[in-house]
Amino acid sequence: MSGTTALNLLLRLSPLRPGVRLEVLRRRDFTDERLRELHALSNALMAEDFDHFRVHAQTNDVVHVFRRADTGAIAGFQFWKTAPLALPRSLAIVGGKLRIAPELRTRGLHLVSGLVFLLDTKRRAPRTRLYRLSIASLFGFVSITEALAKYELFDPGRRGGEEDEAVRAAFLALAAESDFRVDEETGLFSVDIFMTEDTLRRYPPRYFDRPAARRYAAVNPDFRTNGCYVGFWYRFTRHNLLAMTRAITTRLFRAATRSSAAR
């Protein structure tokens, strides 16, 4: 069973409604028509012109597109690719733009998507050690890191061992591919993507008090207005995979139980 087939089976088993299904587009299918459909959702949440969106999209290998099962409307998407890492038998998994419609953002769709891409990559390279690198907005950072046991912030000034140097080089290469600028002092990536006021209003004040949000704000205090993102990375260790699996189960199934009880 392919990762995509398994994911769609899991989504069908979820009692949450509306139902959601996944389709996978390869880079050869990144036509302007398809990218404009994705951009329409993206731009409503995080303002960005289409040409800028397309440049970043074309640096990726695939995009996972989530659609509502009832209407076929786009419910979200996540771009993915693999990248070289200067470590023995190692490879970086890189998540590109992640956007989920606000009414569906608590389902953990991005976590399921990431797990599927991991499994597909592991199937192609079973003996490879895999790292996950991300350049994320506040919302992407919170939603991913809260489902992890351990992760590290990108620090361009950190000079440690072979692993630190390899991760730093990989992040700088990723930034160059998408024309992102890197501040060597703060480690922030200038991505020229800005939060809309409508997006910010969707999140209550308590959201920004969550530990992950506070950590992000400590590194990027002007995140609301500066068009900059934070980089972070982690290894797909047994502890991180277990934490991710628990988070997926909780969001796809237990959330429905709580919702039913509330009604």
PDB file of C-alpha atoms in Angstrom, residues 19-254:
ATOM      1  CA  GLY A  19     -14.367  14.659   5.015  1.00  0.00           C
ATOM      2  CA  VAL A  20     -11.017  15.369   3.372  1.00  0.00           C
ATOM      3  CA  ARG A  21      -9.080  13.529   0.667  1.00  0.00           C
ATOM      4  CA  LEU A  22      -5.522  13.879  -0.600  1.00  0.00           C
ATOM      5  CA  GLU A  23      -4.101  14.226  -4.088  1.00  0.00           C
ATOM      6  CA  VAL A  24      -0.383  14.356  -4.907  1.00  0.00           C
ATOM      7  CA  LEU A  25       0.987  16.580  -7.666  1.00  0.00           C
ATOM      8  CA  ARG A  26       4.512  16.068  -9.022  1.00  0.00           C
ATOM      9  CA  ARG A  27       6.574  19.040 -10.171  1.00  0.00           C
ATOM     10  CA  ARG A  28       5.841  18.241 -13.823  1.00  0.00           C
ATOM     11  CA  ASP A  29       2.184  18.995 -13.009  1.00  0.00           C
ATOM     12  CA  PHE A  30       2.882  22.432 -11.467  1.00  0.00           C
ATOM     13  CA  THR A  31       1.074  24.374 -14.187  1.00  0.00           C
ATOM     14  CA  ASP A  32       0.170  28.013 -13.663  1.00  0.00           C
ATOM     15  CA  GLU A  33      -3.479  27.026 -13.493  1.00  0.00           C
ATOM     16  CA  ARG A  34      -2.900  24.585 -10.655  1.00  0.00           C
ATOM     17  CA  LEU A  35      -0.514  26.880  -8.819  1.00  0.00           C
ATOM     18  CA  ARG A  36      -2.961  29.781  -9.042  1.00  0.00           C
ATOM     19  CA  GLU A  37      -5.592  27.614  -7.358  1.00  0.00           C
ATOM     20  CA  LEU A  38      -3.184  26.972  -4.479  1.00  0.00           C
ATOM     21  CA  HIS A  39      -2.095  30.606  -4.402  1.00  0.00           C
ATOM     22  CA  ALA A  40      -5.682  31.773  -3.943  1.00  0.00           C
ATOM     23  CA  LEU A  41      -5.889  29.978  -0.596  1.00  0.00           C
ATOM     24  CA  SER A  42      -2.353  30.907   0.389  1.00  0.00           C
ATOM     25  CA  ASN A  43      -2.672  34.603  -0.367  1.00  0.00           C
ATOM     26  CA  ALA A  44      -5.857  34.892   1.660  1.00  0.00           C
ATOM     27  CA  LEU A  45      -3.949  33.698   4.723  1.00  0.00           C
ATOM     28  CA  MET A  46      -0.418  35.065   4.159  1.00  0.00           C
ATOM     29  CA  ALA A  47      -0.124  37.862   1.608  1.00  0.00           C
ATOM     30  CA  GLU A  48       2.296  37.039  -1.231  1.00  0.00           C
ATOM     31  CA  ASP A  49       2.301  37.810  -4.951  1.00  0.00           C
ATOM     32  CA  PHE A  50       1.893  34.952  -7.412  1.00  0.00           C
ATOM     33  CA  ASP A  51       5.345  35.187  -9.017  1.00  0.00           C
ATOM     34  CA  HIS A  52       6.987  34.893  -5.588  1.00  0.00           C
ATOM     35  CA  PHE A  53       4.744  31.929  -4.801  1.00  0.00           C
ATOM     36  CA  ARG A  54       5.612  30.202  -8.078  1.00  0.00           C
ATOM     37  CA  VAL A  55       9.385  30.598  -7.601  1.00  0.00           C
ATOM     38  CA  HIS A  56       9.185  28.783  -4.282  1.00  0.00           C
ATOM     39  CA  ALA A  57       6.760  26.144  -5.576  1.00  0.00           C
ATOM     40  CA  GLN A  58       9.095  25.199  -8.419  1.00  0.00           C
ATOM     41  CA  THR A  59      11.908  24.382  -5.969  1.00  0.00           C
ATOM     42  CA  ASN A  60       9.847  21.476  -4.590  1.00  0.00           C
ATOM     43  CA  ASP A  61       9.343  17.894  -5.789  1.00  0.00           C
ATOM     44  CA  VAL A  62       5.694  17.333  -4.857  1.00  0.00           C
ATOM     45  CA  VAL A  63       2.738  19.044  -3.251  1.00  0.00           C
ATOM     46  CA  HIS A  64       0.121  17.285  -1.142  1.00  0.00           C
ATOM     47  CA  VAL A  65      -3.244  18.918  -1.860  1.00  0.00           C
ATOM     48  CA  PHE A  66      -6.105  18.347   0.570  1.00  0.00           C
ATOM     49  CA  ARG A  67      -9.618  18.727  -0.835  1.00  0.00           C
ATOM     50  CA  ARG A  68     -13.005  18.600   0.818  1.00  0.00           C
ATOM     51  CA  ALA A  69     -14.622  15.277  -0.051  1.00  0.00           C
ATOM     52  CA  ASP A  70     -18.044  16.896  -0.482  1.00  0.00           C
ATOM     53  CA  THR A  71     -17.243  19.878  -2.727  1.00  0.00           C
ATOM     54  CA  GLY A  72     -13.715  19.249  -4.026  1.00  0.00           C
ATOM     55  CA  ALA A  73     -12.642  22.687  -2.804  1.00  0.00           C
ATOM     56  CA  ILE A  74      -9.043  23.024  -1.646  1.00  0.00           C
ATOM     57  CA  ALA A  75      -8.779  22.607   2.112  1.00  0.00           C
ATOM     58  CA  GLY A  76      -5.005  22.985   2.330  1.00  0.00           C
ATOM     59  CA  PHE A  77      -1.667  21.958   0.902  1.00  0.00           C
ATOM     60  CA  GLN A  78       1.943  21.197   1.778  1.00  0.00           C
ATOM     61  CA  PHE A  79       4.957  21.215  -0.541  1.00  0.00           C
ATOM     62  CA  TRP A  80       7.748  18.645  -0.067  1.00  0.00           C
ATOM     63  CA  LYS A  81      11.188  17.761  -1.383  1.00  0.00           C
ATOM     64  CA  THR A  82      14.403  16.066  -0.355  1.00  0.00           C
ATOM     65  CA  ALA A  83      17.751  17.863  -0.292  1.00  0.00           C
ATOM     66  CA  PRO A  84      21.392  16.801   0.055  1.00  0.00           C
ATOM     67  CA  LEU A  85      22.944  16.795   3.505  1.00  0.00           C
ATOM     68  CA  ALA A  86      26.709  16.607   3.942  1.00  0.00           C
ATOM     69  CA  LEU A  87      26.602  13.711   6.387  1.00  0.00           C
ATOM     70  CA  PRO A  88      27.177   9.997   5.755  1.00  0.00           C
ATOM     71  CA  ARG A  89      24.026   8.174   4.530  1.00  0.00           C
ATOM     72  CA  SER A  90      21.862  11.206   5.360  1.00  0.00           C
ATOM     73  CA  LEU A  91      19.206  13.205   3.564  1.00  0.00           C
ATOM     74  CA  ALA A  92      17.116  16.246   4.428  1.00  0.00           C
ATOM     75  CA  ILE A  93      13.334  16.297   4.096  1.00  0.00           C
ATOM     76  CA  VAL A  94      12.143  19.819   3.485  1.00  0.00           C
ATOM     77  CA  GLY A  95       8.602  21.041   3.894  1.00  0.00           C
ATOM     78  CA  GLY A  96       7.762  23.974   1.668  1.00  0.00           C
ATOM     79  CA  LYS A  97       4.701  26.157   1.990  1.00  0.00           C
ATOM     80  CA  LEU A  98       2.061  24.844   4.373  1.00  0.00           C
ATOM     81  CA  ARG A  99      -1.418  26.323   4.242  1.00  0.00           C
ATOM     82  CA  ILE A 100      -4.584  24.895   5.806  1.00  0.00           C
ATOM     83  CA  ALA A 101      -8.032  26.463   5.658  1.00  0.00           C
ATOM     84  CA  PRO A 102      -8.831  27.895   9.125  1.00  0.00           C
ATOM     85  CA  GLU A 103     -11.898  25.694   9.671  1.00  0.00           C
ATOM     86  CA  LEU A 104      -9.760  22.556   9.201  1.00  0.00           C
ATOM     87  CA  ARG A 105      -6.518  23.587  10.874  1.00  0.00           C
ATOM     88  CA  THR A 106      -6.964  21.512  14.062  1.00  0.00           C
ATOM     89  CA  ARG A 107      -7.001  18.140  12.290  1.00  0.00           C
ATOM     90  CA  GLY A 108      -3.250  17.650  12.024  1.00  0.00           C
ATOM     91  CA  LEU A 109      -3.367  17.304   8.222  1.00  0.00           C
ATOM     92  CA  HIS A 110       0.170  18.676   7.950  1.00  0.00           C
ATOM     93  CA  LEU A 111       1.416  16.015  10.385  1.00  0.00           C
ATOM     94  CA  VAL A 112      -0.170  13.197   8.408  1.00  0.00           C
ATOM     95  CA  SER A 113       1.231  14.647   5.192  1.00  0.00           C
ATOM     96  CA  GLY A 114       4.714  14.819   6.687  1.00  0.00           C
ATOM     97  CA  LEU A 115       4.546  11.270   7.959  1.00  0.00           C
ATOM     98  CA  VAL A 116       3.463  10.006   4.532  1.00  0.00           C
ATOM     99  CA  PHE A 117       6.303  11.830   2.782  1.00  0.00           C
ATOM    100  CA  LEU A 118       8.727  10.423   5.356  1.00  0.00           C
ATOM    101  CA  LEU A 119       7.522   6.861   4.777  1.00  0.00           C
ATOM    102  CA  ASP A 120       7.686   7.252   0.994  1.00  0.00           C
ATOM    103  CA  THR A 121      11.230   8.630   1.266  1.00  0.00           C
ATOM    104  CA  LYS A 122      12.262   5.850   3.650  1.00  0.00           C
ATOM    105  CA  ARG A 123      10.863   3.267   1.245  1.00  0.00           C
ATOM    106  CA  ARG A 124      13.082   4.631  -1.533  1.00  0.00           C
ATOM    107  CA  ALA A 125      16.152   4.957   0.717  1.00  0.00           C
ATOM    108  CA  PRO A 126      15.724   2.491   3.603  1.00  0.00           C
ATOM    109  CA  ARG A 127      19.252   2.842   5.021  1.00  0.00           C
ATOM    110  CA  THR A 128      19.305   6.630   4.993  1.00  0.00           C
ATOM    111  CA  ARG A 129      19.212   8.771   8.135  1.00  0.00           C
ATOM    112  CA  LEU A 130      16.555  11.447   7.636  1.00  0.00           C
ATOM    113  CA  TYR A 131      16.463  15.011   8.928  1.00  0.00           C
ATOM    114  CA  ARG A 132      13.580  17.487   8.679  1.00  0.00           C
ATOM    115  CA  LEU A 133      14.401  21.124   7.888  1.00  0.00           C
ATOM    116  CA  SER A 134      11.763  23.846   7.982  1.00  0.00           C
ATOM    117  CA  ILE A 135      11.573  27.615   7.449  1.00  0.00           C
ATOM    118  CA  ALA A 136       8.269  28.404   9.105  1.00  0.00           C
ATOM    119  CA  SER A 137       5.773  31.078  10.016  1.00  0.00           C
ATOM    120  CA  LEU A 138       4.599  31.284  13.618  1.00  0.00           C
ATOM    121  CA  PHE A 139       1.589  29.103  12.843  1.00  0.00           C
ATOM    122  CA  GLY A 140       3.575  26.428  11.046  1.00  0.00           C
ATOM    123  CA  PHE A 141       6.177  26.432  13.809  1.00  0.00           C
ATOM    124  CA  VAL A 142       3.620  25.998  16.588  1.00  0.00           C
ATOM    125  CA  SER A 143       1.635  23.298  14.806  1.00  0.00           C
ATOM    126  CA  ILE A 144       4.726  21.205  14.026  1.00  0.00           C
ATOM    127  CA  THR A 145       6.909  21.644  17.108  1.00  0.00           C
ATOM    128  CA  GLU A 146       4.059  20.967  19.541  1.00  0.00           C
ATOM    129  CA  ALA A 147       3.884  17.474  18.028  1.00  0.00           C
ATOM    130  CA  LEU A 148       7.605  16.733  18.555  1.00  0.00           C
ATOM    131  CA  ALA A 149       9.677  15.351  21.391  1.00  0.00           C
ATOM    132  CA  LYS A 150      12.788  17.365  20.406  1.00  0.00           C
ATOM    133  CA  TYR A 151      13.865  19.922  17.818  1.00  0.00           C
ATOM    134  CA  GLU A 152      16.535  22.591  17.318  1.00  0.00           C
ATOM    135  CA  LEU A 153      16.305  26.206  16.172  1.00  0.00           C
ATOM    136  CA  PHE A 154      18.488  27.218  13.246  1.00  0.00           C
ATOM    137  CA  ASP A 155      21.434  29.268  14.509  1.00  0.00           C
ATOM    138  CA  PRO A 156      23.870  30.398  11.775  1.00  0.00           C
ATOM    139  CA  GLY A 157      26.432  31.350  14.408  1.00  0.00           C
ATOM    140  CA  ARG A 158      26.490  27.909  15.970  1.00  0.00           C
ATOM    141  CA  ARG A 159      29.784  26.201  15.235  1.00  0.00           C
ATOM    142  CA  GLY A 160      29.734  22.685  16.594  1.00  0.00           C
ATOM    143  CA  GLY A 161      30.454  19.386  14.972  1.00  0.00           C
ATOM    144  CA  GLU A 162      29.911  17.912  11.560  1.00  0.00           C
ATOM    145  CA  GLU A 163      26.139  17.800  12.027  1.00  0.00           C
ATOM    146  CA  ASP A 164      25.828  21.530  12.811  1.00  0.00           C
ATOM    147  CA  GLU A 165      27.893  22.472   9.762  1.00  0.00           C
ATOM    148  CA  ALA A 166      25.883  20.200   7.474  1.00  0.00           C
ATOM    149  CA  VAL A 167      22.560  21.568   8.714  1.00  0.00           C
ATOM    150  CA  ARG A 168      23.770  25.175   8.364  1.00  0.00           C
ATOM    151  CA  ALA A 169      24.918  24.601   4.783  1.00  0.00           C
ATOM    152  CA  ALA A 170      21.618  22.921   3.895  1.00  0.00           C
ATOM    153  CA  PHE A 171      19.567  25.820   5.297  1.00  0.00           C
ATOM    154  CA  LEU A 172      21.618  28.401   3.375  1.00  0.00           C
ATOM    155  CA  ALA A 173      21.198  26.403   0.163  1.00  0.00           C
ATOM    156  CA  LEU A 174      17.424  26.223   0.711  1.00  0.00           C
ATOM    157  CA  ALA A 175      17.235  29.975   1.267  1.00  0.00           C
ATOM    158  CA  ALA A 176      19.180  30.654  -1.923  1.00  0.00           C
ATOM    159  CA  GLU A 177      16.855  28.437  -3.977  1.00  0.00           C
ATOM    160  CA  SER A 178      13.811  30.495  -2.990  1.00  0.00           C
ATOM    161  CA  ASP A 179      15.573  33.892  -2.994  1.00  0.00           C
ATOM    162  CA  PHE A 180      15.220  34.199   0.781  1.00  0.00           C
ATOM    163  CA  ARG A 181      17.692  36.447   2.597  1.00  0.00           C
ATOM    164  CA  VAL A 182      19.320  35.231   5.821  1.00  0.00           C
ATOM    165  CA  ASP A 183      20.300  37.478   8.704  1.00  0.00           C
ATOM    166  CA  GLU A 184      23.590  36.025   9.934  1.00  0.00           C
ATOM    167  CA  GLU A 185      23.091  37.526  13.401  1.00  0.00           C
ATOM    168  CA  THR A 186      19.492  36.578  14.176  1.00  0.00           C
ATOM    169  CA  GLY A 187      19.164  33.565  11.887  1.00  0.00           C
ATOM    170  CA  LEU A 188      15.861  34.897  10.545  1.00  0.00           C
ATOM    171  CA  PHE A 189      14.882  34.247   6.941  1.00  0.00           C
ATOM    172  CA  SER A 190      13.442  37.246   5.081  1.00  0.00           C
ATOM    173  CA  VAL A 191      10.762  35.606   2.948  1.00  0.00           C
ATOM    174  CA  ASP A 192       8.622  38.668   2.071  1.00  0.00           C
ATOM    175  CA  ILE A 193       5.415  36.921   3.140  1.00  0.00           C
ATOM    176  CA  PHE A 194       3.201  38.904   5.476  1.00  0.00           C
ATOM    177  CA  MET A 195       0.416  37.934   7.836  1.00  0.00           C
ATOM    178  CA  THR A 196      -2.956  39.421   6.960  1.00  0.00           C
ATOM    179  CA  GLU A 197      -5.017  41.120   9.636  1.00  0.00           C
ATOM    180  CA  ASP A 198      -7.816  38.659   8.964  1.00  0.00           C
ATOM    181  CA  THR A 199      -5.493  35.742   9.716  1.00  0.00           C
ATOM    182  CA  LEU A 200      -4.277  37.290  12.974  1.00  0.00           C
ATOM    183  CA  ARG A 201      -7.856  37.936  14.124  1.00  0.00           C
ATOM    184  CA  ARG A 202      -8.670  34.249  13.791  1.00  0.00           C
ATOM    185  CA  TYR A 203      -6.342  33.383  16.688  1.00  0.00           C
ATOM    186  CA  PRO A 204      -7.326  34.288  20.255  1.00  0.00           C
ATOM    187  CA  PRO A 205      -4.755  35.991  22.533  1.00  0.00           C
ATOM    188  CA  ARG A 206      -4.210  32.737  24.436  1.00  0.00           C
ATOM    189  CA  TYR A 207      -2.814  31.142  21.266  1.00  0.00           C
ATOM    190  CA  PHE A 208       0.165  33.518  21.350  1.00  0.00           C
ATOM    191  CA  ASP A 209       0.800  32.571  25.001  1.00  0.00           C
ATOM    192  CA  ARG A 210       1.457  28.929  24.157  1.00  0.00           C
ATOM    193  CA  PRO A 211       5.062  27.900  24.945  1.00  0.00           C
ATOM    194  CA  ALA A 212       5.900  27.243  21.272  1.00  0.00           C
ATOM    195  CA  ALA A 213       4.472  30.617  20.234  1.00  0.00           C
ATOM    196  CA  ARG A 214       6.428  32.382  22.955  1.00  0.00           C
ATOM    197  CA  ARG A 215       9.633  30.677  21.863  1.00  0.00           C
ATOM    198  CA  TYR A 216       9.029  31.767  18.281  1.00  0.00           C
ATOM    199  CA  ALA A 217       8.328  35.349  19.360  1.00  0.00           C
ATOM    200  CA  ALA A 218      11.519  35.411  21.430  1.00  0.00           C
ATOM    201  CA  VAL A 219      13.528  34.710  18.268  1.00  0.00           C
ATOM    202  CA  ASN A 220      11.337  36.745  15.900  1.00  0.00           C
ATOM    203  CA  PRO A 221       9.584  39.440  17.984  1.00  0.00           C
ATOM    204  CA  ASP A 222       8.322  41.389  14.952  1.00  0.00           C
ATOM    205  CA  PHE A 223       6.824  38.337  13.227  1.00  0.00           C
ATOM    206  CA  ARG A 224       3.494  40.104  12.652  1.00  0.00           C
ATOM    207  CA  THR A 225       5.001  42.738  10.349  1.00  0.00           C
ATOM    208  CA  ASN A 226       8.563  41.929   9.246  1.00  0.00           C
ATOM    209  CA  GLY A 227       7.947  39.231   6.620  1.00  0.00           C
ATOM    210  CA  CYS A 228      10.506  36.953   8.287  1.00  0.00           C
ATOM    211  CA  TYR A 229      10.348  33.281   9.250  1.00  0.00           C
ATOM    212  CA  VAL A 230      12.286  31.105  11.711  1.00  0.00           C
ATOM    213  CA  GLY A 231      14.227  27.982  10.746  1.00  0.00           C
ATOM    214  CA  PHE A 232      14.224  24.792  12.804  1.00  0.00           C
ATOM    215  CA  TRP A 233      15.212  21.174  12.317  1.00  0.00           C
ATOM    216  CA  TYR A 234      14.965  17.734  13.876  1.00  0.00           C
ATOM    217  CA  ARG A 235      15.846  14.119  13.259  1.00  0.00           C
ATOM    218  CA  PHE A 236      13.208  11.454  12.697  1.00  0.00           C
ATOM    219  CA  THR A 237      14.097   9.628  15.883  1.00  0.00           C
ATOM    220  CA  ARG A 238      11.923   6.995  17.498  1.00  0.00           C
ATOM    221  CA  HIS A 239      10.800   9.542  20.107  1.00  0.00           C
ATOM    222  CA  ASN A 240       9.795  12.132  17.506  1.00  0.00           C
ATOM    223  CA  LEU A 241       7.925   9.563  15.412  1.00  0.00           C
ATOM    224  CA  LEU A 242       6.035   8.351  18.475  1.00  0.00           C
ATOM    225  CA  ALA A 243       5.124  11.938  19.429  1.00  0.00           C
ATOM    226  CA  MET A 244       3.932  12.673  15.890  1.00  0.00           C
ATOM    227  CA  THR A 245       1.821   9.518  15.758  1.00  0.00           C
ATOM    228  CA  ARG A 246       0.165  10.380  19.066  1.00  0.00           C
ATOM    229  CA  ALA A 247      -0.582  13.901  17.856  1.00  0.00           C
ATOM    230  CA  ILE A 248      -2.134  12.607  14.626  1.00  0.00           C
ATOM    231  CA  THR A 249      -4.355  10.153  16.492  1.00  0.00           C
ATOM    232  CA  THR A 250      -5.465  12.831  18.938  1.00  0.00           C
ATOM    233  CA  ARG A 251      -6.345  15.381  16.278  1.00  0.00           C
ATOM    234  CA  LEU A 252      -8.100  13.090  13.799  1.00  0.00           C
ATOM    235  CA  PHE A 253     -10.086  11.007  16.260  1.00  0.00           C
ATOM    236  CA  ARG A 254     -10.167  12.262  19.841  1.00  0.00           C
TER     237      ARG A 254
END
